[in-house]
Short mmCIF file of C-alpha atoms in Angstrom, two decimals:
data_model
loop_
_atom_site.label_atom_id
_atom_site.label_comp_id
_atom_site.label_asym_id
_atom_site.label_seq_id
_atom_site.Cartn_x
_atom_site.Cartn_y
_atom_site.Cartn_z
CA MET A 259 0.00 0.00 0.00
CA ASP A 260 1.32 3.43 -0.95
CA PRO A 261 2.06 5.98 1.80
CA VAL A 262 -0.12 8.95 2.68
CA ILE A 263 1.26 12.12 1.06
CA VAL A 264 1.30 15.06 3.47
CA VAL A 265 1.83 18.43 1.77
CA GLY A 266 3.34 20.95 4.17
CA ALA A 267 5.86 20.57 6.99
CA GLY A 268 4.41 22.94 9.54
CA PRO A 269 3.07 21.79 12.91
CA VAL A 270 -0.16 20.41 11.42
CA GLY A 271 1.52 18.38 8.66
CA LEU A 272 4.21 17.00 10.98
CA THR A 273 1.61 16.17 13.63
CA LEU A 274 -0.46 14.27 11.06
CA ALA A 275 2.56 12.28 9.86
CA LEU A 276 3.54 11.30 13.42
CA ALA A 277 -0.06 10.46 14.35
CA LEU A 278 -0.30 8.17 11.31
CA ALA A 279 3.01 6.51 12.20
CA ARG A 280 1.67 5.66 15.67
CA GLN A 281 -1.00 3.67 13.85
CA GLU A 282 1.55 2.02 11.53
CA VAL A 283 0.67 4.08 8.48
CA PRO A 284 3.65 5.34 6.42
CA SER A 285 3.72 8.83 5.00
CA VAL A 286 5.88 11.15 2.93
CA VAL A 287 5.96 14.83 3.89
CA LEU A 288 6.52 17.27 1.03
CA ASP A 289 8.33 20.31 2.42
CA GLU A 290 8.82 23.18 -0.02
CA GLY A 291 11.50 24.64 2.28
CA PRO A 292 14.99 23.48 3.23
CA GLY A 293 13.89 21.43 6.24
CA LYS A 294 14.50 23.92 9.02
CA ASP A 295 12.72 26.96 10.40
CA GLU A 296 14.07 30.41 11.11
CA PRO A 297 13.72 31.30 14.81
CA ARG A 298 11.02 33.95 15.27
CA PRO A 299 10.43 34.73 18.97
CA ALA A 300 7.40 36.89 18.11
CA ARG A 301 5.68 34.00 16.33
CA THR A 302 4.21 31.92 19.11
CA VAL A 303 1.28 29.58 19.71
CA VAL A 304 -1.03 28.92 22.63
CA LEU A 305 -2.03 25.27 23.05
CA ARG A 306 -4.93 24.09 25.15
CA GLU A 307 -4.36 21.28 27.64
CA ASP A 308 -5.36 18.40 25.37
CA THR A 309 -3.56 19.65 22.24
CA ALA A 310 -0.41 20.22 24.31
CA ALA A 311 -0.76 16.64 25.57
CA LEU A 312 -1.13 15.45 21.95
CA GLN A 313 2.13 17.17 21.01
CA GLU A 314 3.95 15.68 23.99
CA ARG A 315 2.72 12.18 23.13
CA LEU A 316 3.95 12.50 19.57
CA THR A 317 7.29 14.21 20.25
CA GLY A 318 8.20 12.58 23.55
CA VAL A 319 9.23 16.05 24.71
CA ALA A 320 8.02 17.78 27.87
CA LEU A 321 7.00 20.99 26.12
CA GLY A 322 6.53 22.79 29.42
CA ASP A 323 10.32 22.82 29.63
CA HIS A 324 10.48 24.82 26.39
CA GLY A 325 7.43 27.03 26.83
CA VAL A 326 5.43 28.45 29.73
CA ARG A 327 2.26 27.11 31.28
CA TRP A 328 0.63 30.22 32.62
CA ALA A 329 0.44 30.56 36.39
CA GLY A 330 -2.57 32.82 35.98
CA TRP A 331 -4.59 35.15 33.81
CA ARG A 332 -5.59 38.72 34.53
CA SER A 333 -8.02 40.94 32.63
CA LEU A 334 -7.90 44.70 33.17
CA ARG A 335 -10.04 47.52 31.87
CA ARG A 336 -8.42 50.93 32.28
CA LYS A 337 -7.10 50.59 35.87
CA GLN A 338 -9.67 48.08 37.09
CA VAL A 339 -9.07 44.33 37.37
CA MET A 340 -12.09 42.71 35.70
CA SER A 341 -11.21 39.05 36.29
CA GLU A 342 -8.42 36.82 37.53
CA VAL A 343 -7.81 33.11 37.01
CA ASP A 344 -5.35 31.12 39.12
CA PHE A 345 -4.05 28.13 37.20
CA THR A 346 -2.16 26.81 40.22
CA GLU A 347 -5.48 25.50 41.56
CA ALA A 348 -5.83 21.75 41.08
CA ASP A 349 -8.95 21.88 38.86
CA ARG A 350 -7.69 24.49 36.39
CA ALA A 351 -5.72 23.51 33.28
CA ALA A 352 -3.18 26.10 32.16
CA PRO A 353 -2.64 26.85 28.46
CA LEU A 354 0.86 26.32 27.12
CA HIS A 355 2.58 29.26 25.38
CA ILE A 356 5.52 28.30 23.19
CA ALA A 357 7.44 29.73 20.25
CA GLN A 358 6.23 28.07 17.04
CA HIS A 359 9.75 27.35 15.77
CA VAL A 360 10.49 25.50 19.05
CA LEU A 361 7.37 23.37 18.65
CA THR A 362 8.18 22.68 15.00
CA ALA A 363 11.75 21.71 15.87
CA ALA A 364 10.47 19.15 18.40
CA LEU A 365 8.15 17.70 15.77
CA ARG A 366 10.93 17.59 13.16
CA ALA A 367 13.24 15.77 15.60
CA ALA A 368 10.53 13.17 16.26
CA VAL A 369 9.97 12.74 12.52
CA ALA A 370 13.71 12.21 11.98
CA ASP A 371 13.57 9.26 14.40
CA GLU A 372 10.40 7.77 12.85
CA PRO A 373 11.12 5.21 10.09
CA LEU A 374 7.54 5.37 8.80
CA VAL A 375 7.86 9.06 7.89
CA ARG A 376 9.92 10.24 4.93
CA MET A 377 10.76 13.93 4.56
CA ALA A 378 11.22 15.41 1.07
CA VAL A 379 12.66 18.94 1.32
CA ASP A 380 12.75 21.53 -1.44
CA SER A 381 9.71 19.85 -2.95
CA ARG A 382 6.95 22.19 -4.09
CA LEU A 383 3.71 20.58 -5.25
CA ASP A 384 2.44 21.61 -8.68
CA ALA A 385 0.12 18.81 -9.85
CA ILE A 386 -2.28 16.20 -8.45
CA GLU A 387 -3.91 13.30 -10.26
CA GLN A 388 -6.45 10.95 -8.67
CA ASP A 389 -7.64 7.52 -9.69
CA ARG A 390 -9.63 4.78 -8.00
CA SER A 391 -6.62 3.23 -6.31
CA GLY A 392 -4.64 6.26 -5.19
CA ILE A 393 -2.99 9.63 -5.78
CA THR A 394 -0.17 10.79 -8.00
CA ALA A 395 1.47 14.09 -7.11
CA HIS A 396 4.23 15.99 -8.88
CA THR A 397 6.74 18.30 -7.21
CA ARG A 398 9.17 20.73 -8.76
CA GLY A 399 12.52 21.68 -7.34
CA PRO A 400 16.08 20.36 -7.49
CA LYS A 401 14.71 16.83 -7.43
CA GLY A 402 11.34 17.31 -9.08
CA THR A 403 9.55 14.00 -9.36
CA TRP A 404 6.25 12.14 -9.25
CA TRP A 405 5.03 10.67 -5.97
CA ARG A 406 2.52 7.86 -5.58
CA GLY A 407 0.29 7.77 -2.52
CA SER A 408 -2.87 6.23 -1.13
CA TYR A 409 -4.27 9.58 0.11
CA LEU A 410 -3.05 13.17 0.08
CA VAL A 411 -3.60 15.79 2.80
CA GLY A 412 -3.01 19.48 2.15
CA CYS A 413 -1.51 21.04 5.29
CA ASP A 414 0.13 23.76 3.24
CA GLY A 415 -1.24 26.89 4.83
CA PRO A 416 -3.57 29.73 3.87
CA ARG A 417 -2.28 29.94 0.29
CA SER A 418 -2.67 26.19 -0.10
CA THR A 419 -1.58 24.83 -3.46
CA VAL A 420 -3.63 21.70 -2.80
CA ARG A 421 -6.80 23.74 -2.32
CA LYS A 422 -6.12 25.75 -5.49
CA LEU A 423 -5.39 22.66 -7.58
CA LEU A 424 -8.72 21.22 -6.46
CA ASP A 425 -10.47 24.54 -7.24
CA ILE A 426 -12.04 24.67 -3.77
CA ARG A 427 -13.43 28.07 -2.80
CA PHE A 428 -12.14 29.73 0.39
CA PRO A 429 -14.65 32.47 1.23
CA GLY A 430 -14.59 34.67 4.30
CA ARG A 431 -13.44 37.98 5.69
CA THR A 432 -10.06 39.68 5.26
CA ALA A 433 -8.22 41.60 8.00
CA VAL A 434 -10.81 41.01 10.71
CA GLU A 435 -8.18 42.20 13.19
CA ARG A 436 -4.61 43.48 12.98
CA HIS A 437 -2.08 43.38 15.77
CA ALA A 438 1.39 44.84 16.16
CA VAL A 439 3.55 42.19 17.82
CA ALA A 440 6.82 42.35 19.75
CA ALA A 441 8.90 39.78 21.61
CA LEU A 442 11.08 41.34 24.27
CA ARG A 443 12.96 40.46 27.42
CA ALA A 444 11.87 42.56 30.39
CA GLU A 445 10.73 42.34 34.00
CA LEU A 446 6.97 42.79 34.24
CA PRO A 447 4.88 42.82 37.44
CA TRP A 448 3.04 39.60 36.59
CA GLU A 449 5.68 36.88 36.51
CA GLY A 450 4.37 33.79 34.71
CA GLN A 451 0.90 35.30 34.24
CA ALA A 452 -0.80 36.34 31.02
CA LEU A 453 -2.54 39.70 30.84
CA LEU A 454 -5.28 41.28 28.73
CA HIS A 455 -5.46 45.04 29.21
CA ARG A 456 -8.34 46.86 27.53
CA MET A 457 -8.52 50.66 27.28
CA PRO A 458 -5.20 51.19 29.11
CA PRO A 459 -5.24 54.59 30.82
CA TRP A 460 -2.13 55.87 29.05
CA ARG A 461 -3.84 55.61 25.66
CA GLN A 462 -6.18 58.22 24.23
CA SER A 463 -9.89 57.30 24.11
CA GLY A 464 -11.48 56.26 20.85
CA PRO A 465 -11.04 53.39 18.39
CA SER A 466 -7.25 53.53 18.59
CA ALA A 467 -7.24 52.94 22.36
CA GLY A 468 -7.61 49.24 21.69
CA GLU A 469 -6.06 46.63 23.94
CA VAL A 470 -2.74 45.01 24.64
CA THR A 471 -2.03 41.40 25.54
CA ALA A 472 1.08 40.14 27.33
CA ARG A 473 1.99 36.45 27.35
CA PRO A 474 5.08 35.05 29.10
CA LEU A 475 7.74 32.88 27.45
CA PRO A 476 10.81 31.24 29.03
CA ASP A 477 13.87 33.20 30.18
CA GLY A 478 12.02 36.41 30.97
CA VAL A 479 10.73 36.89 27.41
CA TRP A 480 7.25 38.24 26.73
CA ARG A 481 5.11 38.46 23.63
CA LEU A 482 3.10 41.67 23.49
CA ASP A 483 0.23 42.23 21.04
CA TRP A 484 -1.40 45.63 20.42
CA LEU A 485 -4.76 45.71 18.67
CA LEU A 486 -4.49 48.16 15.78
CA PRO A 487 -7.31 50.40 14.55
CA PRO A 488 -9.07 49.40 11.33
CA GLY A 489 -7.25 50.31 8.14
CA LYS A 490 -3.96 49.61 6.46
CA ASP A 491 -1.76 52.19 8.13
CA LEU A 492 1.88 51.11 8.22
CA VAL A 493 3.38 50.24 11.60
CA THR A 494 6.82 51.79 11.42
CA PRO A 495 9.67 50.79 13.74
CA GLU A 496 9.42 54.21 15.39
CA ILE A 497 5.71 53.75 16.10
CA LEU A 498 6.26 50.28 17.53
CA VAL A 499 9.13 51.36 19.79
CA ALA A 500 7.01 54.23 21.07
CA ARG A 501 4.17 51.81 21.80
CA ILE A 502 6.54 49.46 23.64
CA ARG A 503 8.00 52.22 25.81
CA GLU A 504 4.58 53.68 26.56
CA THR A 505 3.14 50.28 27.54
CA LEU A 506 6.05 49.19 29.73
CA ALA A 507 6.04 52.54 31.51
CA GLY A 508 2.30 52.28 32.07
CA TRP A 509 2.67 48.86 33.68
CA THR A 510 5.52 49.84 36.00
CA ASP A 511 6.16 53.10 37.85
CA GLY A 512 5.73 55.47 34.94
CA THR A 513 9.32 55.08 33.76
CA THR A 514 10.18 52.67 30.95
CA PRO A 515 12.20 49.79 32.48
CA PRO A 516 15.16 48.22 30.67
CA TYR A 517 14.14 45.84 27.90
CA ASP A 518 15.76 43.86 25.09
CA LEU A 519 13.73 43.84 21.86
CA LEU A 520 14.09 40.44 20.15
CA ASP A 521 11.58 40.39 17.30
CA THR A 522 8.64 42.33 15.88
CA GLY A 523 5.90 41.87 13.33
CA VAL A 524 2.33 42.63 12.32
CA HIS A 525 -0.21 39.82 12.66
CA THR A 526 -3.29 40.09 10.46
CA VAL A 527 -6.27 37.88 11.31
CA HIS A 528 -8.49 36.58 8.52
CA HIS A 529 -11.65 34.50 8.89
CA ARG A 530 -12.11 31.98 6.07
CA LEU A 531 -13.60 28.52 5.70
CA ALA A 532 -13.05 26.19 2.74
CA ARG A 533 -16.25 24.99 1.07
CA ARG A 534 -15.02 21.41 1.02
CA TRP A 535 -12.41 19.64 3.11
CA ARG A 536 -12.44 16.45 1.07
CA ALA A 537 -12.30 15.71 -2.64
CA GLY A 538 -12.02 11.98 -3.22
CA ARG A 539 -8.68 10.88 -1.76
CA VAL A 540 -7.54 14.43 -1.03
CA PHE A 541 -8.18 16.27 2.25
CA LEU A 542 -7.48 19.74 3.64
CA ALA A 543 -6.35 20.46 7.20
CA GLY A 544 -5.18 23.41 9.27
CA ASP A 545 -4.88 26.83 7.62
CA ALA A 546 -5.49 25.26 4.22
CA ALA A 547 -9.04 24.52 5.40
CA HIS A 548 -9.78 27.41 7.76
CA LEU A 549 -8.46 30.69 9.11
CA LEU A 550 -9.57 32.08 12.46
CA GLY A 551 -7.95 33.89 15.34
CA ALA A 552 -9.85 37.02 16.26
CA LEU A 553 -10.78 37.70 19.88
CA GLY A 554 -8.05 35.49 21.27
CA THR A 555 -9.00 32.26 19.51
CA GLN A 556 -6.12 30.09 18.34
CA GLY A 557 -6.04 28.82 14.75
CA LEU A 558 -3.19 26.34 15.21
CA ASP A 559 -5.01 24.64 18.06
CA GLU A 560 -7.87 23.83 15.68
CA GLY A 561 -5.43 22.68 13.00
CA LEU A 562 -3.88 20.17 15.40
CA ARG A 563 -7.37 18.88 16.18
CA ASP A 564 -7.89 18.43 12.42
CA ALA A 565 -4.79 16.23 12.26
CA ASP A 566 -5.82 14.18 15.30
CA ASN A 567 -9.32 13.64 13.92
CA LEU A 568 -8.17 12.70 10.43
CA ALA A 569 -5.29 10.39 11.42
CA TRP A 570 -7.41 7.78 13.19
CA LYS A 571 -9.86 7.71 10.27
CA LEU A 572 -7.21 7.37 7.57
CA ALA A 573 -5.53 4.53 9.47
CA PRO A 574 -8.33 1.91 9.15
CA ALA A 575 -8.95 3.01 5.56
CA TRP A 576 -5.25 2.46 4.80
CA HIS A 577 -5.07 -0.90 6.60
CA HIS A 578 -8.44 -2.38 5.66
CA GLY A 579 -9.66 -0.58 2.56
CA HIS A 580 -11.52 2.58 1.60
CA HIS A 581 -14.21 3.50 4.13
CA GLU A 582 -16.39 6.29 2.78
CA ALA A 583 -18.52 6.96 5.88
CA LEU A 584 -15.54 7.20 8.20
CA LEU A 585 -13.58 9.44 5.82
CA ASP A 586 -16.60 11.65 5.13
CA SER A 587 -17.08 12.20 8.86
CA TYR A 588 -13.81 14.16 9.00
CA GLN A 589 -15.28 17.06 7.04
CA THR A 590 -18.67 16.75 8.74
CA GLU A 591 -17.21 16.95 12.24
CA ARG A 592 -14.32 19.33 11.90
CA ARG A 593 -15.90 21.82 9.49
CA ALA A 594 -18.98 22.13 11.70
CA VAL A 595 -16.86 22.84 14.78
CA VAL A 596 -14.73 25.50 13.08
CA ALA A 597 -17.79 27.07 11.44
CA ALA A 598 -19.42 27.38 14.88
CA ARG A 599 -16.30 29.09 16.24
CA LEU A 600 -16.27 31.52 13.31
CA ARG A 601 -19.97 32.29 13.74
CA ALA A 602 -19.49 32.93 17.45
CA ALA A 603 -16.62 35.32 16.79
CA ASP A 604 -18.48 37.13 14.00
CA GLN A 605 -21.55 37.57 16.23
CA VAL A 606 -19.68 39.22 19.10
CA LEU A 607 -17.04 41.07 17.08
CA PRO A 608 -19.19 44.16 16.26
CA GLY A 609 -20.12 44.68 19.91
CA LEU A 610 -16.58 44.24 21.15
CA ARG A 611 -14.84 46.31 18.48
CA GLY A 612 -17.55 48.76 17.48
CA GLY A 613 -16.66 51.67 19.73
CA GLY A 614 -19.32 52.94 22.16
CA GLY A 615 -22.27 50.76 21.27
CA LEU A 616 -24.45 49.34 24.03
CA ARG A 617 -21.80 49.15 26.73
CA HIS A 618 -22.61 52.74 27.77
CA ILE A 619 -26.32 51.90 28.02
CA VAL A 620 -26.56 48.29 29.22
CA PRO A 621 -25.31 47.74 32.80
CA GLY A 622 -22.55 45.16 32.98
CA ALA A 623 -21.96 45.12 29.22
CA ALA A 624 -18.25 45.95 29.58
CA ARG A 625 -17.76 43.14 32.10
CA GLY A 626 -19.55 40.75 29.76
CA HIS A 627 -17.27 41.79 26.91
CA ASP A 628 -14.18 41.13 29.02
CA ALA A 629 -15.58 37.70 29.97
CA LEU A 630 -16.04 36.85 26.27
CA LEU A 631 -12.48 37.84 25.47
CA THR A 632 -11.17 35.85 28.42
CA ASP A 633 -13.06 32.80 27.14
CA GLY A 634 -11.42 33.18 23.73
CA HIS A 635 -7.93 33.46 25.19
CA LEU A 636 -8.36 30.65 27.73
CA GLY A 637 -10.18 28.12 25.55
CA ARG A 638 -13.60 28.37 27.16
CA GLY A 639 -17.13 29.06 25.98
CA PRO A 640 -18.28 29.32 22.35
CA LEU A 641 -15.22 31.35 21.35
CA GLY A 642 -12.57 29.02 22.73
CA ALA A 643 -13.78 25.67 24.04
CA PRO A 644 -12.89 22.50 22.10
CA GLY A 645 -15.75 21.50 19.85
CA ALA A 646 -18.01 18.52 20.46
CA TYR A 647 -19.20 16.11 17.77
CA ALA A 648 -22.68 15.44 19.15
CA GLY A 649 -24.28 15.82 15.71
CA SER A 650 -21.74 13.57 14.00
CA PRO A 651 -22.83 10.61 11.87
CA LEU A 652 -20.50 8.61 14.16
CA ALA A 653 -22.63 9.42 17.22
CA PRO A 654 -24.87 6.51 18.33
CA ARG A 655 -28.55 7.11 18.90
CA ASP A 656 -31.22 5.58 21.16
CA LEU A 657 -29.01 3.45 23.39
CA GLU A 658 -31.17 1.98 26.14
CA GLY A 659 -28.44 2.05 28.78
CA GLU A 660 -26.98 5.50 28.06
CA ILE A 661 -26.49 7.77 31.08
CA PRO A 662 -25.30 11.39 31.46
CA VAL A 663 -21.85 12.19 32.87
CA ASP A 664 -20.05 15.51 33.17
CA THR A 665 -18.65 15.07 29.64
CA ALA A 666 -21.27 15.42 26.93
CA PRO A 667 -21.28 12.81 24.15
CA GLY A 668 -18.91 13.97 21.42
CA ALA A 669 -16.86 16.21 23.72
CA PRO A 670 -13.22 15.59 24.73
CA VAL A 671 -12.91 13.37 27.80
CA THR A 672 -11.40 14.48 31.09
CA ASP A 673 -7.93 13.13 31.75
CA VAL A 674 -8.03 10.73 34.71
CA ARG A 675 -5.71 8.05 36.05
CA VAL A 676 -6.54 4.58 34.73
CA THR A 677 -5.22 1.06 35.12
CA ALA A 678 -4.03 -0.40 31.82
CA GLU A 679 -4.36 -4.04 30.78
CA ASP A 680 -0.83 -4.78 32.03
CA GLY A 681 -1.71 -3.48 35.50
CA SER A 682 0.24 -0.21 35.21
CA PHE A 683 -1.21 3.13 36.22
CA VAL A 684 -1.29 5.65 33.35
CA ARG A 685 -3.20 8.75 32.32
CA LEU A 686 -6.20 8.25 30.09
CA ARG A 687 -4.74 10.62 27.48
CA ASP A 688 -1.61 8.47 27.28
CA ARG A 689 -3.70 5.71 25.67
CA LEU A 690 -5.11 7.93 22.91
CA GLY A 691 -3.95 8.07 19.31
CA ARG A 692 -3.16 4.37 18.93
CA GLY A 693 -6.13 3.61 16.68
CA ALA A 694 -8.01 1.66 19.34
CA LEU A 695 -11.32 2.48 21.00
CA LEU A 696 -11.00 2.82 24.75
CA VAL A 697 -13.49 1.15 27.08
CA VAL A 698 -13.25 2.55 30.60
CA LEU A 699 -14.92 0.86 33.58
CA ILE A 700 -15.51 3.11 36.58
CA ALA A 701 -14.71 0.90 39.58
CA PRO A 702 -14.03 2.70 42.89
CA GLY A 703 -11.52 0.94 45.12
CA THR A 704 -9.63 -0.90 42.42
CA GLY A 705 -6.68 1.47 42.66
CA VAL A 706 -5.65 0.12 46.05
CA TRP A 707 -5.61 -3.52 44.95
CA ASP A 708 -3.31 -5.38 42.64
CA ARG A 709 -4.98 -5.97 39.29
CA LYS A 710 -4.82 -9.75 39.71
CA HIS A 711 -7.28 -9.51 42.61
CA TRP A 712 -10.11 -7.85 40.68
CA VAL A 713 -9.52 -8.61 37.00
CA SER A 714 -11.44 -11.87 37.29
CA ALA A 715 -14.05 -10.64 39.78
CA GLY A 716 -17.43 -8.94 39.51
CA VAL A 717 -18.36 -7.53 36.11
CA MET A 718 -14.83 -7.68 34.70
CA PRO A 719 -15.00 -11.08 32.94
CA ARG A 720 -18.29 -10.14 31.23
CA LEU A 721 -16.96 -6.73 30.20
CA ALA A 722 -13.68 -8.19 28.93
CA ALA A 723 -15.62 -10.64 26.77
CA ALA A 724 -17.78 -7.81 25.40
CA VAL A 725 -14.69 -5.75 24.54
CA THR A 726 -13.10 -8.69 22.73
CA ALA A 727 -16.25 -9.05 20.60
CA LEU A 728 -16.36 -5.41 19.47
CA PRO A 729 -16.19 -4.68 15.70
CA HIS A 730 -13.03 -2.59 16.12
CA ARG A 731 -9.86 -3.04 18.15
CA ALA A 732 -10.42 -1.79 21.69
CA GLU A 733 -8.48 -1.49 24.94
CA LEU A 734 -10.08 -2.10 28.35
CA LEU A 735 -9.11 0.34 31.11
CA VAL A 736 -10.29 0.77 34.68
CA ALA A 737 -10.63 4.09 36.52
CA GLU A 738 -11.31 4.76 40.19
CA GLU A 739 -13.53 7.69 39.25
CA TYR A 740 -14.63 9.95 36.43
CA PRO A 741 -16.49 13.28 36.80
CA GLY A 742 -20.22 12.63 37.03
CA ALA A 743 -19.95 8.87 36.38
CA PRO A 744 -21.48 6.48 38.94
CA ALA A 745 -19.77 3.30 40.02
CA HIS A 746 -19.76 0.45 37.48
CA SER A 747 -20.60 2.72 34.55
CA VAL A 748 -18.75 2.12 31.27
CA LEU A 749 -17.36 4.83 28.99
CA LEU A 750 -16.60 4.32 25.31
CA VAL A 751 -13.94 6.74 24.01
CA ARG A 752 -12.78 7.36 20.43
CA PRO A 753 -9.08 7.16 19.50
CA ASP A 754 -8.95 10.98 19.41
CA GLY A 755 -10.28 11.29 22.96
CA HIS A 756 -13.90 12.23 22.31
CA LEU A 757 -16.60 10.46 24.32
CA VAL A 758 -18.85 8.15 22.31
CA THR A 759 -21.21 7.23 25.14
CA ALA A 760 -21.50 6.41 28.83
CA LEU A 761 -23.46 3.29 29.75
CA SER A 762 -25.04 2.18 32.98
CA GLY A 763 -23.21 -1.06 33.78
CA VAL A 764 -22.02 -3.72 31.37
CA ARG A 765 -24.38 -3.78 28.40
CA PRO A 766 -22.73 -5.78 25.60
CA ALA A 767 -25.42 -5.04 23.00
CA ASP A 768 -25.33 -1.27 23.58
CA LEU A 769 -21.52 -1.29 23.69
CA TYR A 770 -21.32 -3.17 20.39
CA ALA A 771 -23.89 -0.88 18.72
CA ALA A 772 -22.09 2.25 19.91
CA ALA A 773 -18.70 0.96 18.76
CA GLU A 774 -20.07 -0.01 15.35
CA VAL A 775 -21.45 3.49 14.76
CA ALA A 776 -18.33 5.18 16.18
CA VAL A 777 -16.10 3.59 13.51
CA GLY A 778 -18.59 4.22 10.72
CA GLY A 779 -19.75 0.64 10.27
CA ALA A 780 -23.46 1.18 10.78
CA VAL A 781 -23.30 4.42 8.78
CA GLU A 782 -21.70 2.59 5.87
CA GLU A 783 -24.33 -0.15 5.99
CA ARG A 784 -27.15 2.40 5.96
CA ALA A 785 -25.59 4.21 2.99
CA GLN A 786 -25.21 0.94 1.06
CA ALA A 787 -28.80 -0.05 1.87
CA ALA A 788 -30.10 3.31 0.66
CA SER A 789 -28.06 3.00 -2.53
CA SER A 790 -29.44 -0.50 -3.18
CA ALA A 791 -33.00 0.71 -2.60
CA ARG A 792 -32.56 3.34 -5.31
#
């Protein structure tokens, strides 16, 4: 079987290649560059807890050692603190802030050690041909050649060649927001904490007053972002230095403290969504499929979720043959989630950026606006929370034994400690991304006993037999507890960490039906039956 062709060697493309390799699927990554990235301290990414965990699983690198997990978050308006979040509390997950070139370097190092991934540098795609059995792609460059693959995934950014070759429209809005960006080394009053400051008192009132965000990086480095007024006015070095000095002085004692300017730039946010994310054996992911990022939302975080979602669906298709329903569900699930995020941002953007508006009339409007922005930056609410796939064709319906838990069906599961089949204690997220469904029994008290004492007792033998009979490879795990789950309930989790269902006790028929739908089997059968009826 030919490898999967991944076009683009950014974080999304490299993540997809590594995720496929974990499921024993070979790939070739077409990199139009020389195979290394120029360090840009001002180009950074914020990863939510589960996407940071995904990157650590794939790279084997503790990314917290190379970035900063925020100790807290503070939102200010003029001189008033509007909200504070303390991430040192046990139930709060801190985002990870890391320079993008550092993250990419960790992914490249992991790829270099992975025999199932082949890198092809200086290889720019210029043609794609599809047939019933695979893909043929041509690259130009010093070693221009034809490549044969089983599938092709365009992870080649906002100007995607793959998308253009497929003639897929990419409608949306241009320059939704613009930010001046600087990376600098300085001592600020909020060590390890991120800050959103709206209407800072040292700025003049009006549309240019804007806001400034400060996010910490290792070694005393900070990334600062200033929201720019609408328009295309140039941000000269003199203007940016003046803004830096003004901001640092405003945050300290009125005098600009010493600082070392490392990097600058202007970040323009566009909102776009590709009409299609799949065309036969070709898929789009990351910025090739969507652009978002206004109001604190993070585009790369969604791109990494694209790769995680697509990898476990390509793997069974590669190993066992083309599976239309499972492959179609990638676009259905991921496009709907990103579209909802874009709609949410577009709905609140006029109120947040439109000057006076209702905030002078409606009591509490300003505080509500700050709460919305905080949600976007911290990965909460409609602007920032990871999407759920409740409406997916892979979501089972009408299960007699289904019960509610704190995680909604289709949403990412909470990371808890579990006992693996070999008796070792691991985190639930450590078992994701291997292509297997996870079946988790909630059994209080098992953590204090050796596995040999309870593996053959109670409901375990019946559950183990049910797991063995499932239509897809599955791993049986045991947890002491799970938020909102009663004792002896059973959770079914997808390979990408989204909850399929929670069942009351061991119900083999419901478990089998849920697993069959989750891997597209029942969907495929329904589609074939409908086709035969026509």
